[in-house]
PDB file of C-alpha atoms and ligand atoms in Angstrom:
ATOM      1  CA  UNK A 364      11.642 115.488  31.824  1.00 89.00           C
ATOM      2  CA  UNK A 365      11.532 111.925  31.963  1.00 93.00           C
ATOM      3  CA  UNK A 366      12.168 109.903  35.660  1.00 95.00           C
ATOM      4  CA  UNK A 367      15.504 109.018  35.694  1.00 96.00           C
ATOM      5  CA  UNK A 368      15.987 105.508  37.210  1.00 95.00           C
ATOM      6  CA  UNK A 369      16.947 104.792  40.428  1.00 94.00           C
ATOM      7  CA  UNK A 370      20.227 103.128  40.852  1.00 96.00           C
ATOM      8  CA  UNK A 371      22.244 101.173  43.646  1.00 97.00           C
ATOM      9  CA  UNK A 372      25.729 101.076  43.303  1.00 98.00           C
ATOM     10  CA  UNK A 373      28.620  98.969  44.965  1.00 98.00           C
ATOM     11  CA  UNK A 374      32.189  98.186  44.864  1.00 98.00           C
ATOM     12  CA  UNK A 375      34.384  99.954  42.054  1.00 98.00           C
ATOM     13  CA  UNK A 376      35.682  98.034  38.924  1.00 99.00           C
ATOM     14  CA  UNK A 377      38.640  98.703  37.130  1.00 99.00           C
ATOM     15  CA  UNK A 378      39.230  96.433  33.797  1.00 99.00           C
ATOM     16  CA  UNK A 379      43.161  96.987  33.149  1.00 98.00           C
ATOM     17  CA  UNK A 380      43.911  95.338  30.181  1.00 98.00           C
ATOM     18  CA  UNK A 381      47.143  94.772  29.303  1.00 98.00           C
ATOM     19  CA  UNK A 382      49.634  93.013  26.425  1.00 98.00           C
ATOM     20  CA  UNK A 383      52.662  91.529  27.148  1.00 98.00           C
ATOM     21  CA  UNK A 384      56.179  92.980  25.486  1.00 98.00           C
ATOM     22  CA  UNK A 385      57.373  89.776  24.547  1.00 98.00           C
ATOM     23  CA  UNK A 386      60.508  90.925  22.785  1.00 98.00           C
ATOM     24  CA  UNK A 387      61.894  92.198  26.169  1.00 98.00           C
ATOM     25  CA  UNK A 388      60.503  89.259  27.839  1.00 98.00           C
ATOM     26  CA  UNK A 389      62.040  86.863  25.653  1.00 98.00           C
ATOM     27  CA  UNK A 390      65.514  89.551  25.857  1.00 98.00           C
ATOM     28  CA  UNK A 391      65.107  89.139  29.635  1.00 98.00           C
ATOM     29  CA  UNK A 392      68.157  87.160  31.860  1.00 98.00           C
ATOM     30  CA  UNK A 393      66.364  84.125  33.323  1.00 97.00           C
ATOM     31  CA  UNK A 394      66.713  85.770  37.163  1.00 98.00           C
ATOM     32  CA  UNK A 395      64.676  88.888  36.034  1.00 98.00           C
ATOM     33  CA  UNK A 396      62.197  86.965  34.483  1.00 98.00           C
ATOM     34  CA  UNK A 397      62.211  84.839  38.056  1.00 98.00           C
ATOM     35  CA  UNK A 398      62.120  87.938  39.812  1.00 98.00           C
ATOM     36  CA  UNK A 399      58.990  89.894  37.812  1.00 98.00           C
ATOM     37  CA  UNK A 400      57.162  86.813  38.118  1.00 98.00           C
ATOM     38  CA  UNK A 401      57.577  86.392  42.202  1.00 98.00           C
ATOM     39  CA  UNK A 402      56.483  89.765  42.736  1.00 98.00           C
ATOM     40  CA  UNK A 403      53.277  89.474  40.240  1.00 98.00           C
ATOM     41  CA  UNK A 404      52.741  86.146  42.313  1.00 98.00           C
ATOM     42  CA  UNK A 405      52.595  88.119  45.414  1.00 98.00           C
ATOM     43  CA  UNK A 406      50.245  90.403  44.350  1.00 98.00           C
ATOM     44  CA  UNK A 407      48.380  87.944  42.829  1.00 98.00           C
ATOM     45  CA  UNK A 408      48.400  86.387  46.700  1.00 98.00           C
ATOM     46  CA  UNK A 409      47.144  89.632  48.286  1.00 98.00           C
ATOM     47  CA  UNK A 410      44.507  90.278  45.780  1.00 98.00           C
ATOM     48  CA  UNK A 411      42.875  86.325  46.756  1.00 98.00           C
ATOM     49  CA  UNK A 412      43.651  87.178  50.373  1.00 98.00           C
ATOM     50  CA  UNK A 413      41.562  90.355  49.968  1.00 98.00           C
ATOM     51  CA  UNK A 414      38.532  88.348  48.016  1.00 98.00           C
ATOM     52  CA  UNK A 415      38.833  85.732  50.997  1.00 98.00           C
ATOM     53  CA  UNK A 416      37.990  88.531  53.389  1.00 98.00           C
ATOM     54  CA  UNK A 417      35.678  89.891  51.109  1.00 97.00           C
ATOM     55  CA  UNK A 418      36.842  93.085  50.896  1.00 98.00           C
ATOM     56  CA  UNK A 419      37.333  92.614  46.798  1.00 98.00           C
ATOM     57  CA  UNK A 420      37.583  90.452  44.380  1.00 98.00           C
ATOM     58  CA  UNK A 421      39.682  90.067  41.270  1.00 98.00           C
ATOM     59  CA  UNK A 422      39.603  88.370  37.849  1.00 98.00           C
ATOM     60  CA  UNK A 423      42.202  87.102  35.734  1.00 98.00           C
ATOM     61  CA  UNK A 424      41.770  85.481  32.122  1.00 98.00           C
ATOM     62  CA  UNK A 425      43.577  85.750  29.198  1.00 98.00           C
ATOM     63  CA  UNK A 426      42.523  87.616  25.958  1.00 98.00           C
ATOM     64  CA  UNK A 427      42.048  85.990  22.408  1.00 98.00           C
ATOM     65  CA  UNK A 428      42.825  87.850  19.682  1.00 98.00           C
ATOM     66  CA  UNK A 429      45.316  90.924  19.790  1.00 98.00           C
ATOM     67  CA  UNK A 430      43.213  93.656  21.792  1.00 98.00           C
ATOM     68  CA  UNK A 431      45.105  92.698  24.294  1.00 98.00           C
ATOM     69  CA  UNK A 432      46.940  89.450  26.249  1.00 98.00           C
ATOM     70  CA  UNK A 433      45.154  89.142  29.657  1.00 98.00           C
ATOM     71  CA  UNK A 434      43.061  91.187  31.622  1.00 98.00           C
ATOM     72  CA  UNK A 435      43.082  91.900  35.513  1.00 98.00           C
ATOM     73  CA  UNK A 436      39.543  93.036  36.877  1.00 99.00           C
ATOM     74  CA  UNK A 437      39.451  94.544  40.118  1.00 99.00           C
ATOM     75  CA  UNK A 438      36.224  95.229  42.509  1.00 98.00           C
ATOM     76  CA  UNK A 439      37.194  96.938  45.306  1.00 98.00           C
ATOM     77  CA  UNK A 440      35.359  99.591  48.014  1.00 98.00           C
ATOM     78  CA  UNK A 441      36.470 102.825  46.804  1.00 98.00           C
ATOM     79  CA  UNK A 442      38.206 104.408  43.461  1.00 98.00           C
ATOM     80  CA  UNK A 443      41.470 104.909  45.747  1.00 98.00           C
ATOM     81  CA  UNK A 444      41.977 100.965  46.325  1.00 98.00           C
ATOM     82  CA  UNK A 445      41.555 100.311  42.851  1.00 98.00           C
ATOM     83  CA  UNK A 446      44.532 103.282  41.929  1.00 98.00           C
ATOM     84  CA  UNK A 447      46.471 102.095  44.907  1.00 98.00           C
ATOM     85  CA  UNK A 448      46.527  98.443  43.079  1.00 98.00           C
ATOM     86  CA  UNK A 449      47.327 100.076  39.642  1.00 98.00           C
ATOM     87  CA  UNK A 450      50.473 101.660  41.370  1.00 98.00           C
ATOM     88  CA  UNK A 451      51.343  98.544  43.172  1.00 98.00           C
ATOM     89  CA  UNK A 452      51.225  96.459  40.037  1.00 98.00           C
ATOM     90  CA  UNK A 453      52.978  99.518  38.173  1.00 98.00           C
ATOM     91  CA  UNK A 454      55.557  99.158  40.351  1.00 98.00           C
ATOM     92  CA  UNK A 455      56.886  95.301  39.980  1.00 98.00           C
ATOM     93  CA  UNK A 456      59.725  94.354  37.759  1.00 98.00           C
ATOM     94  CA  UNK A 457      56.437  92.288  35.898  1.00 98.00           C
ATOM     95  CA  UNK A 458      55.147  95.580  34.596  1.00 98.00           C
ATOM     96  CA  UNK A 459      57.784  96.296  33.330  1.00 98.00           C
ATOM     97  CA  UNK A 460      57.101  93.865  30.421  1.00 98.00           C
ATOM     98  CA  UNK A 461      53.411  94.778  29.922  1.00 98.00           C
ATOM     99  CA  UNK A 462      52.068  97.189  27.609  1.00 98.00           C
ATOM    100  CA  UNK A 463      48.902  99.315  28.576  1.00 98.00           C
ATOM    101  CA  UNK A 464      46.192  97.846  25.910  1.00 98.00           C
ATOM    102  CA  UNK A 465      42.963  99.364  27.378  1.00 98.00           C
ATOM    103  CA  UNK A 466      41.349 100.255  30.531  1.00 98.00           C
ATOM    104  CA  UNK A 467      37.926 100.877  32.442  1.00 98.00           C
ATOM    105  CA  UNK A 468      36.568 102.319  34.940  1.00 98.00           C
ATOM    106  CA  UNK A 469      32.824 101.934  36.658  1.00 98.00           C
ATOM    107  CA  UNK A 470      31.173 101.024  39.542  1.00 98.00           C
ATOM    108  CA  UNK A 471      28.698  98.348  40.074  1.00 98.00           C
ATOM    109  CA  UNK A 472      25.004  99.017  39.755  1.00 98.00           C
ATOM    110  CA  UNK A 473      21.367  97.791  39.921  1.00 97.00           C
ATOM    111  CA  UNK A 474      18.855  99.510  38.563  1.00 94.00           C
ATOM    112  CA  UNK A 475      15.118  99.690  40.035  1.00 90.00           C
ATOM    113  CA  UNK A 476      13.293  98.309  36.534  1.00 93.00           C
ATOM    114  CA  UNK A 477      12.914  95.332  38.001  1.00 87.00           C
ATOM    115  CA  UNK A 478      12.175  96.606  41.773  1.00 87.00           C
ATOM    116  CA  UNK A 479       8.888  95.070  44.088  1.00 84.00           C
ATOM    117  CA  UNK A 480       7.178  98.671  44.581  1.00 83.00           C
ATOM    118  CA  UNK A 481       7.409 100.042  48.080  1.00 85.00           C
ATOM    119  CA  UNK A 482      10.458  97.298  49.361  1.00 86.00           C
ATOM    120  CA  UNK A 483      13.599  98.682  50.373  1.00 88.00           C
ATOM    121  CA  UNK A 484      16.056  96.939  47.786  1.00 90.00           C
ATOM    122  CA  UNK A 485      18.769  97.166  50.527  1.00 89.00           C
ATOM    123  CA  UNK A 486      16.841  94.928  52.868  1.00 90.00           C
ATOM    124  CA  UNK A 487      16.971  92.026  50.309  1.00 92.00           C
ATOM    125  CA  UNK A 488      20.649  90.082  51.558  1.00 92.00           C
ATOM    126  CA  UNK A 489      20.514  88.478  47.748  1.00 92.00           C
ATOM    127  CA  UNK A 490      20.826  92.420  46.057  1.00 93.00           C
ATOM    128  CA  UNK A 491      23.543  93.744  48.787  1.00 92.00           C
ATOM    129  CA  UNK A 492      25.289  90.359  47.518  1.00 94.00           C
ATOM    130  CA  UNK A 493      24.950  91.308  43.920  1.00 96.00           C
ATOM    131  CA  UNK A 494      26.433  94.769  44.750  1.00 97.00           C
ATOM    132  CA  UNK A 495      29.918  93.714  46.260  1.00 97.00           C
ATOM    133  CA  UNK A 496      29.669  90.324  44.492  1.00 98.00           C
ATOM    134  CA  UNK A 497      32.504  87.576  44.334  1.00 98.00           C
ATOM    135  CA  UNK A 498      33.389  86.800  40.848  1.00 98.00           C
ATOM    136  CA  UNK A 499      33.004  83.515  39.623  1.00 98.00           C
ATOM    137  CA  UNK A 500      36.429  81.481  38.628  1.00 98.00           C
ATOM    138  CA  UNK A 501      34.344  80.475  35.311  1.00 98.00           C
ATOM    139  CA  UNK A 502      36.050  79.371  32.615  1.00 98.00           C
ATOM    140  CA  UNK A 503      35.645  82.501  30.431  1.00 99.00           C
ATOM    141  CA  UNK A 504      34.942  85.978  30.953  1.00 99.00           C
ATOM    142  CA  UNK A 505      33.684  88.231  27.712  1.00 99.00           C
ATOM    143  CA  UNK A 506      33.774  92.295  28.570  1.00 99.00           C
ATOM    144  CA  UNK A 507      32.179  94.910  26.638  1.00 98.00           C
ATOM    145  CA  UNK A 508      31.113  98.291  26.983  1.00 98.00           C
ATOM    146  CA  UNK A 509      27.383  99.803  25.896  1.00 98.00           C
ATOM    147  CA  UNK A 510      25.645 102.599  25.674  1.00 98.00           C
ATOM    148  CA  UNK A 511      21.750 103.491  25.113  1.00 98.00           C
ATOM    149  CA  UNK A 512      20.998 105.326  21.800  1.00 98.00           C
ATOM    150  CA  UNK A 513      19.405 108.724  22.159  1.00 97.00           C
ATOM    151  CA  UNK A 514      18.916 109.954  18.615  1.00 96.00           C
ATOM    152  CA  UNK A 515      16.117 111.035  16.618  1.00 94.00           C
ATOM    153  CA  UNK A 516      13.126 108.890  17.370  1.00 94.00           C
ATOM    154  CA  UNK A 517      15.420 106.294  19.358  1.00 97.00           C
ATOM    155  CA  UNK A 518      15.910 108.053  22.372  1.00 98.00           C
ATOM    156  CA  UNK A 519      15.982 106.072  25.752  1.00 98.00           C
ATOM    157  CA  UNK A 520      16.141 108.718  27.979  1.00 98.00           C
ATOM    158  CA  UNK A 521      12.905 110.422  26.495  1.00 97.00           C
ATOM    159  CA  UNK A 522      11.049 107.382  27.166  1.00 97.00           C
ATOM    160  CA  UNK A 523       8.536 107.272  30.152  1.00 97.00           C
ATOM    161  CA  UNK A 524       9.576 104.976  32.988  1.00 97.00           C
ATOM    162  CA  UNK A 525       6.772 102.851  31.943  1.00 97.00           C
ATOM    163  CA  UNK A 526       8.213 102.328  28.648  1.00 97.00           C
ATOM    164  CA  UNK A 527      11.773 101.472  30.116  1.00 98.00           C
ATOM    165  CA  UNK A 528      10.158  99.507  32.135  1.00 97.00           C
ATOM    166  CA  UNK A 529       8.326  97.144  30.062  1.00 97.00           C
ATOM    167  CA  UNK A 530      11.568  96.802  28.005  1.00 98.00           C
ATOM    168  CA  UNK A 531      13.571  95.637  30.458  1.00 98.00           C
ATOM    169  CA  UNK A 532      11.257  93.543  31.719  1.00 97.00           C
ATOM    170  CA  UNK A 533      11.575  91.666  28.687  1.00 97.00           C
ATOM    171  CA  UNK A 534      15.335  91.684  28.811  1.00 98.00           C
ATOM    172  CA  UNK A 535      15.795  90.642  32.423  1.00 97.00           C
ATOM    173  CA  UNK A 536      13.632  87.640  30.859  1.00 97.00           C
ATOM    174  CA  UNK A 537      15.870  86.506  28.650  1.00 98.00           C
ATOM    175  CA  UNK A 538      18.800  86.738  31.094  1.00 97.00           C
ATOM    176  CA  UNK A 539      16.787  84.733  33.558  1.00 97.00           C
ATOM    177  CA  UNK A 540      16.316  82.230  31.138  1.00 98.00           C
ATOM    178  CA  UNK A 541      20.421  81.651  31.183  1.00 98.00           C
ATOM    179  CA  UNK A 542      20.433  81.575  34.903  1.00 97.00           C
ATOM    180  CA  UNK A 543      23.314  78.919  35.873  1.00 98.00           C
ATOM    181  CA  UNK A 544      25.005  79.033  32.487  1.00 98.00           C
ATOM    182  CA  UNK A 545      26.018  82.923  32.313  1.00 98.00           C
ATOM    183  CA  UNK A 546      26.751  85.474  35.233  1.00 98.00           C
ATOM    184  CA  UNK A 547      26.492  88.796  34.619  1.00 97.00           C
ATOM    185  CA  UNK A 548      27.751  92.396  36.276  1.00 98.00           C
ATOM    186  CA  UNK A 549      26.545  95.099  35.350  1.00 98.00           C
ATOM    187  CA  UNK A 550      28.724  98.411  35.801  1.00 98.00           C
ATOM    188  CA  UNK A 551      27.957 101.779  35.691  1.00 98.00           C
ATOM    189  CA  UNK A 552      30.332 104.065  34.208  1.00 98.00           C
ATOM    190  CA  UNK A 553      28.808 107.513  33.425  1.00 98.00           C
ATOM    191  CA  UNK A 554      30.376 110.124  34.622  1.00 98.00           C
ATOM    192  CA  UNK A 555      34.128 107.812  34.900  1.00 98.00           C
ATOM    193  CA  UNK A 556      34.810 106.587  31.536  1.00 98.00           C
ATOM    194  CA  UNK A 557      33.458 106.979  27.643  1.00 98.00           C
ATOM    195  CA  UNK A 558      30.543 104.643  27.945  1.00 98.00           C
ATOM    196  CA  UNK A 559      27.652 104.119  29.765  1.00 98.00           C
ATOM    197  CA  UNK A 560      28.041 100.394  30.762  1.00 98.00           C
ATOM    198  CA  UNK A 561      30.121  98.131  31.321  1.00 98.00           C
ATOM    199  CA  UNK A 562      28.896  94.397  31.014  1.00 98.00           C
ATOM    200  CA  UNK A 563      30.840  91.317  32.211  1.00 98.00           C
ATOM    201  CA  UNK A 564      29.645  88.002  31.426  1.00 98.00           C
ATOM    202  CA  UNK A 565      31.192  85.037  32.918  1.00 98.00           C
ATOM    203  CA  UNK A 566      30.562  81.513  31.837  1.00 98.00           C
ATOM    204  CA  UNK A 567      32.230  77.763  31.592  1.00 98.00           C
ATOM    205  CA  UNK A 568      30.659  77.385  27.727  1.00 98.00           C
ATOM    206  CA  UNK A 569      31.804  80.517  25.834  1.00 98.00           C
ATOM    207  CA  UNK A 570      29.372  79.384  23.171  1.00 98.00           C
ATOM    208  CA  UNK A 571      26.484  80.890  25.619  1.00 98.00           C
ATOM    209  CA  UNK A 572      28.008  84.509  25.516  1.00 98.00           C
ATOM    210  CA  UNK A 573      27.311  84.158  21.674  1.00 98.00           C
ATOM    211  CA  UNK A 574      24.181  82.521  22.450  1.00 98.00           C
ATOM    212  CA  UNK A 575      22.710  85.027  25.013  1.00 98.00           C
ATOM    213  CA  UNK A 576      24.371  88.645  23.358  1.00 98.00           C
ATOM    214  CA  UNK A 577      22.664  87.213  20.014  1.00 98.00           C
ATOM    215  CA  UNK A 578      19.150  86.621  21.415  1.00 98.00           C
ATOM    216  CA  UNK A 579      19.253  90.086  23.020  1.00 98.00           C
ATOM    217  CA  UNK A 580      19.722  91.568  19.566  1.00 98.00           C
ATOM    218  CA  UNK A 581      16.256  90.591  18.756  1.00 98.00           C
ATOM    219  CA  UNK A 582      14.778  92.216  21.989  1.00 98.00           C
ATOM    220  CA  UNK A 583      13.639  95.732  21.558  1.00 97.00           C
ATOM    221  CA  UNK A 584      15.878  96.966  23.871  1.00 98.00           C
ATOM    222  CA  UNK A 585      19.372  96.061  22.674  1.00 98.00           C
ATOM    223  CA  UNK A 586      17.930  95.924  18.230  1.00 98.00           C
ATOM    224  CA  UNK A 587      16.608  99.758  19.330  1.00 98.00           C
ATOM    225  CA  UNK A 588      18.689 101.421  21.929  1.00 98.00           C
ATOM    226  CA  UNK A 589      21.931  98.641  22.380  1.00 98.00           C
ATOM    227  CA  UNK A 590      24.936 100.549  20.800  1.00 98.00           C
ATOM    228  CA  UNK A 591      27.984  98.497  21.666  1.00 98.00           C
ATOM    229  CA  UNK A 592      31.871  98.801  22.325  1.00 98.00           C
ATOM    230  CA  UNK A 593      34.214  96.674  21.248  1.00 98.00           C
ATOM    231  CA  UNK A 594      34.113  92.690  22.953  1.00 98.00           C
ATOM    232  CA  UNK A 595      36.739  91.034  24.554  1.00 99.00           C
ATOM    233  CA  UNK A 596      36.889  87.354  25.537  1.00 98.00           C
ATOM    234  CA  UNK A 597      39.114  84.850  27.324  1.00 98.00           C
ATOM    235  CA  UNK A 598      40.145  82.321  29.299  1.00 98.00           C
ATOM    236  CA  UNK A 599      40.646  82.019  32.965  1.00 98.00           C
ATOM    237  CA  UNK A 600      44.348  82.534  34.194  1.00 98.00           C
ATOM    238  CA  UNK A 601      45.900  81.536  37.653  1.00 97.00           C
ATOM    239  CA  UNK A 602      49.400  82.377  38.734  1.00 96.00           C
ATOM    240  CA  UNK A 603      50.324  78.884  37.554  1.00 96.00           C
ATOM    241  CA  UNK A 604      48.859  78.839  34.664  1.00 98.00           C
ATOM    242  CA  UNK A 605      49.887  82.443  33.840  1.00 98.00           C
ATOM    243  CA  UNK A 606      53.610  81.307  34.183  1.00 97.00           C
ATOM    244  CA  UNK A 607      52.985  78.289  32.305  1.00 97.00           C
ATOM    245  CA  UNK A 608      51.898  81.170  29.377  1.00 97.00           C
ATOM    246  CA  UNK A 609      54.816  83.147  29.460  1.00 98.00           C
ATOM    247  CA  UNK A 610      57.317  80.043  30.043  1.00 97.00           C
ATOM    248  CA  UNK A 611      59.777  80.798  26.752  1.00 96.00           C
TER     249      UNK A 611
HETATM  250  O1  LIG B 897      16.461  90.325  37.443  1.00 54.32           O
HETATM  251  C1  LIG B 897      16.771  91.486  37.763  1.00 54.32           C
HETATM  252  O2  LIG B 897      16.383  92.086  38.773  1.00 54.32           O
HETATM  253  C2  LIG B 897      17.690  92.219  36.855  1.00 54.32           C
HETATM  254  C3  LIG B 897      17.047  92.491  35.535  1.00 54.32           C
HETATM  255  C4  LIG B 897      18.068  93.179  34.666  1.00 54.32           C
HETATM  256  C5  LIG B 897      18.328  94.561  34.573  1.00 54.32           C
HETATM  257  C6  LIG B 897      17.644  95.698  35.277  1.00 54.32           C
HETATM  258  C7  LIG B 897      18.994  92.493  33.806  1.00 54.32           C
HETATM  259  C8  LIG B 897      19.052  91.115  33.666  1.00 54.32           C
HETATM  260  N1  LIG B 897      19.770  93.425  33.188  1.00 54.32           N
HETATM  261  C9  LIG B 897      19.419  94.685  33.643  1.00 54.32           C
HETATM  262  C10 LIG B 897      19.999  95.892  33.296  1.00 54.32           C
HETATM  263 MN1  LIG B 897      21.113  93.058  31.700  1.00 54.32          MN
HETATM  264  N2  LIG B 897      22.499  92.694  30.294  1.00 54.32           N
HETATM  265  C11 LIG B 897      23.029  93.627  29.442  1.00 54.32           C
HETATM  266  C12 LIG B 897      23.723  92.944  28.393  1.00 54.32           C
HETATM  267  O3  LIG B 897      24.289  92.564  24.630  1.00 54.32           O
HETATM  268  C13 LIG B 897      23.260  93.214  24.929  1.00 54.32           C
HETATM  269  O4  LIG B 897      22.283  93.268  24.150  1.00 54.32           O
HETATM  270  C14 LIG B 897      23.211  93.961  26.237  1.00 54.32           C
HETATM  271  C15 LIG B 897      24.349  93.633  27.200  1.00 54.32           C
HETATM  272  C16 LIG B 897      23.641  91.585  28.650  1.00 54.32           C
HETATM  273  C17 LIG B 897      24.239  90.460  27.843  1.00 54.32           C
HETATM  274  C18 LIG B 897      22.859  91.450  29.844  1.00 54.32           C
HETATM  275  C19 LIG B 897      22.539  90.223  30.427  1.00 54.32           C
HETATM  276  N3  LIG B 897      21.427  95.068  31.498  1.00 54.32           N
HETATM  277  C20 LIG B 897      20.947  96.047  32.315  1.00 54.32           C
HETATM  278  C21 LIG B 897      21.529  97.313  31.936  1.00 54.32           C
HETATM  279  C22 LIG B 897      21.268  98.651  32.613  1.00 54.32           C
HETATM  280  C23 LIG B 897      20.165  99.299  31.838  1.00 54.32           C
HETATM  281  C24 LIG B 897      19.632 100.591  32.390  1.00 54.32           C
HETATM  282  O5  LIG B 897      19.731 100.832  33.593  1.00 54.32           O
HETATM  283  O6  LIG B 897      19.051 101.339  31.565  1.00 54.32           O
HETATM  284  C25 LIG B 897      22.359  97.063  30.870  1.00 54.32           C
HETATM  285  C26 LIG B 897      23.225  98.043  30.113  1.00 54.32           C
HETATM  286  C27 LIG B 897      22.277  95.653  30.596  1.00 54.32           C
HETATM  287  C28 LIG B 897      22.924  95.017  29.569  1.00 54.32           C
HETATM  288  N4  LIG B 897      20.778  91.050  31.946  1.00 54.32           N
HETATM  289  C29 LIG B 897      19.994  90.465  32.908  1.00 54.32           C
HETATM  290  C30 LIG B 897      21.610  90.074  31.423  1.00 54.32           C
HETATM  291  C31 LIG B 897      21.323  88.821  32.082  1.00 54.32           C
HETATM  292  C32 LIG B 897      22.046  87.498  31.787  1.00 54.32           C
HETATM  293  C33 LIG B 897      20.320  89.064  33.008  1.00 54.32           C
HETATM  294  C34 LIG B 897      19.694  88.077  33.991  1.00 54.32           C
HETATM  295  C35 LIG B 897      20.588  88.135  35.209  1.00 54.32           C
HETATM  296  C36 LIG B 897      20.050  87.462  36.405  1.00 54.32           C
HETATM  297  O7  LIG B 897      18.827  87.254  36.518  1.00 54.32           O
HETATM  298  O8  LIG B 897      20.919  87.132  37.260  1.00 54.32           O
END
């Protein structure tokens, strides 16, 4: 058997994508549309209390395209907070007018690839911070899931560490090399939902997601082993500009 990599993990993410019912929006009385949108602004209030305390921290951008009309991502501690924040929200008038569009679940996680042999990872303040991080208010955000091929000949998980290693060597080089222009989190999701990754890049130039997921392709470990979900990108929301979306 191959040596499985080590991994770190840290706060939980939910991804709850959702679509907006705009024929019962638009049906609405102008009070109930008042009244959803109050108590999504409190929540909305909580959830930036909560990354001000840094016990979470939450994203909100819009979708392009009709996957889906905005997304809400949610790190939190445990898998409870993030269910106890699906109920809240499920429980405003607001979600009332929303339509599920997709969800997912994973934790974040750091693999040892990259590690210094013989340091304890946990003693480095800048990888605890990558754990529970803050998200950035970037511009755009583009999600999408991934898993590593094991078929045939192409089978990460039959490869010797050494092998992994050297590979992703090479593709933590080419993410270095966008350092300042794209964030990334990487979460783990085997075991919680039907992939094995979950990547969410952040950036003010959306160009550079196409830039950076493009030059990966050549690498050998995304053009041998990179099997991919399906992409979502957007634009960052705020409660005012969120309203200012669904003014009709
Ligand atoms: O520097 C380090 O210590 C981290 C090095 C690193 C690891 C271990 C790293 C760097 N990644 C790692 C792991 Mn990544 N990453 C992706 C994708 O589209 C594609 O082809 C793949 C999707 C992107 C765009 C991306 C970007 N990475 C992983 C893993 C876990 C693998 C495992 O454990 O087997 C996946 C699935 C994955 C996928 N990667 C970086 C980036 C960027 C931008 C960096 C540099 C980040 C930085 O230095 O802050």
């Amino acid at each position: 058997m191959s040596e499985a990599a080590q991994t770190l993990e840290g706060w939980y993410a939910l991804h709850d994508f959702r679509s907006i019912d705009w024929a019962a929006w638009k049906a609405a009385a102008e009070s109930e549309r008042a009244q959803a949108l109050d108590e999504l602004q409190s929540l909305l209030q909580v959830w930036s209390r909560e990354e001000a305390d840094k016990n979470g921290s939450t994203a909100f951008y819009s979708i392009v395209g009709q996957k889906a009309d905005y997304v809400l991502m949610f790190l939190r501690e445990t898998l409870e907070d993030l269910n106890a924040i699906e109920t809240a929200f499920n429980k405003t008038s607001f979600a009332a007018f929303t339509k599920p569009a997709h969800s997912y679940v994973s934790v974040v996680e750091l693999s040892n690839y990259m590690a210094k042999p013989g340091s304890d990872p946990l003693d480095n303040p800048d990888i605890v911070a990558r754990l529970k991080p803050t998200m950035p208010k970037a511009n755009h955000i583009c999600f999408y899931p991934m898993n590593k091929r094991r078929e045939g000949n192409d089978n990460w998980y039959m490869l010797s560490m050494d092998e992994r290693k050297a590979m992703m060597r090479s593709h933590g080089m080419i993410g270095r090399s966008y350092a300042g222009k794209v964030k990334q989190i990487i979460t783990g999701s085997v075991g919680f939902d039907n992939w094995e990754w979950g990547v969410t890049l952040f950036a003010d130039d959306a160009l550079q997601f196409k830039k950076l997921v493009y030059e990966m392709r050549f690498d050998e470990v995304s053009a041998r082993y990179g099997e991919f979900g399906e992409f979502y990108v957007g634009n960052l929301l705020d409660g005012g500009k969120f309203a200012e979306l669904l003014r009709v």
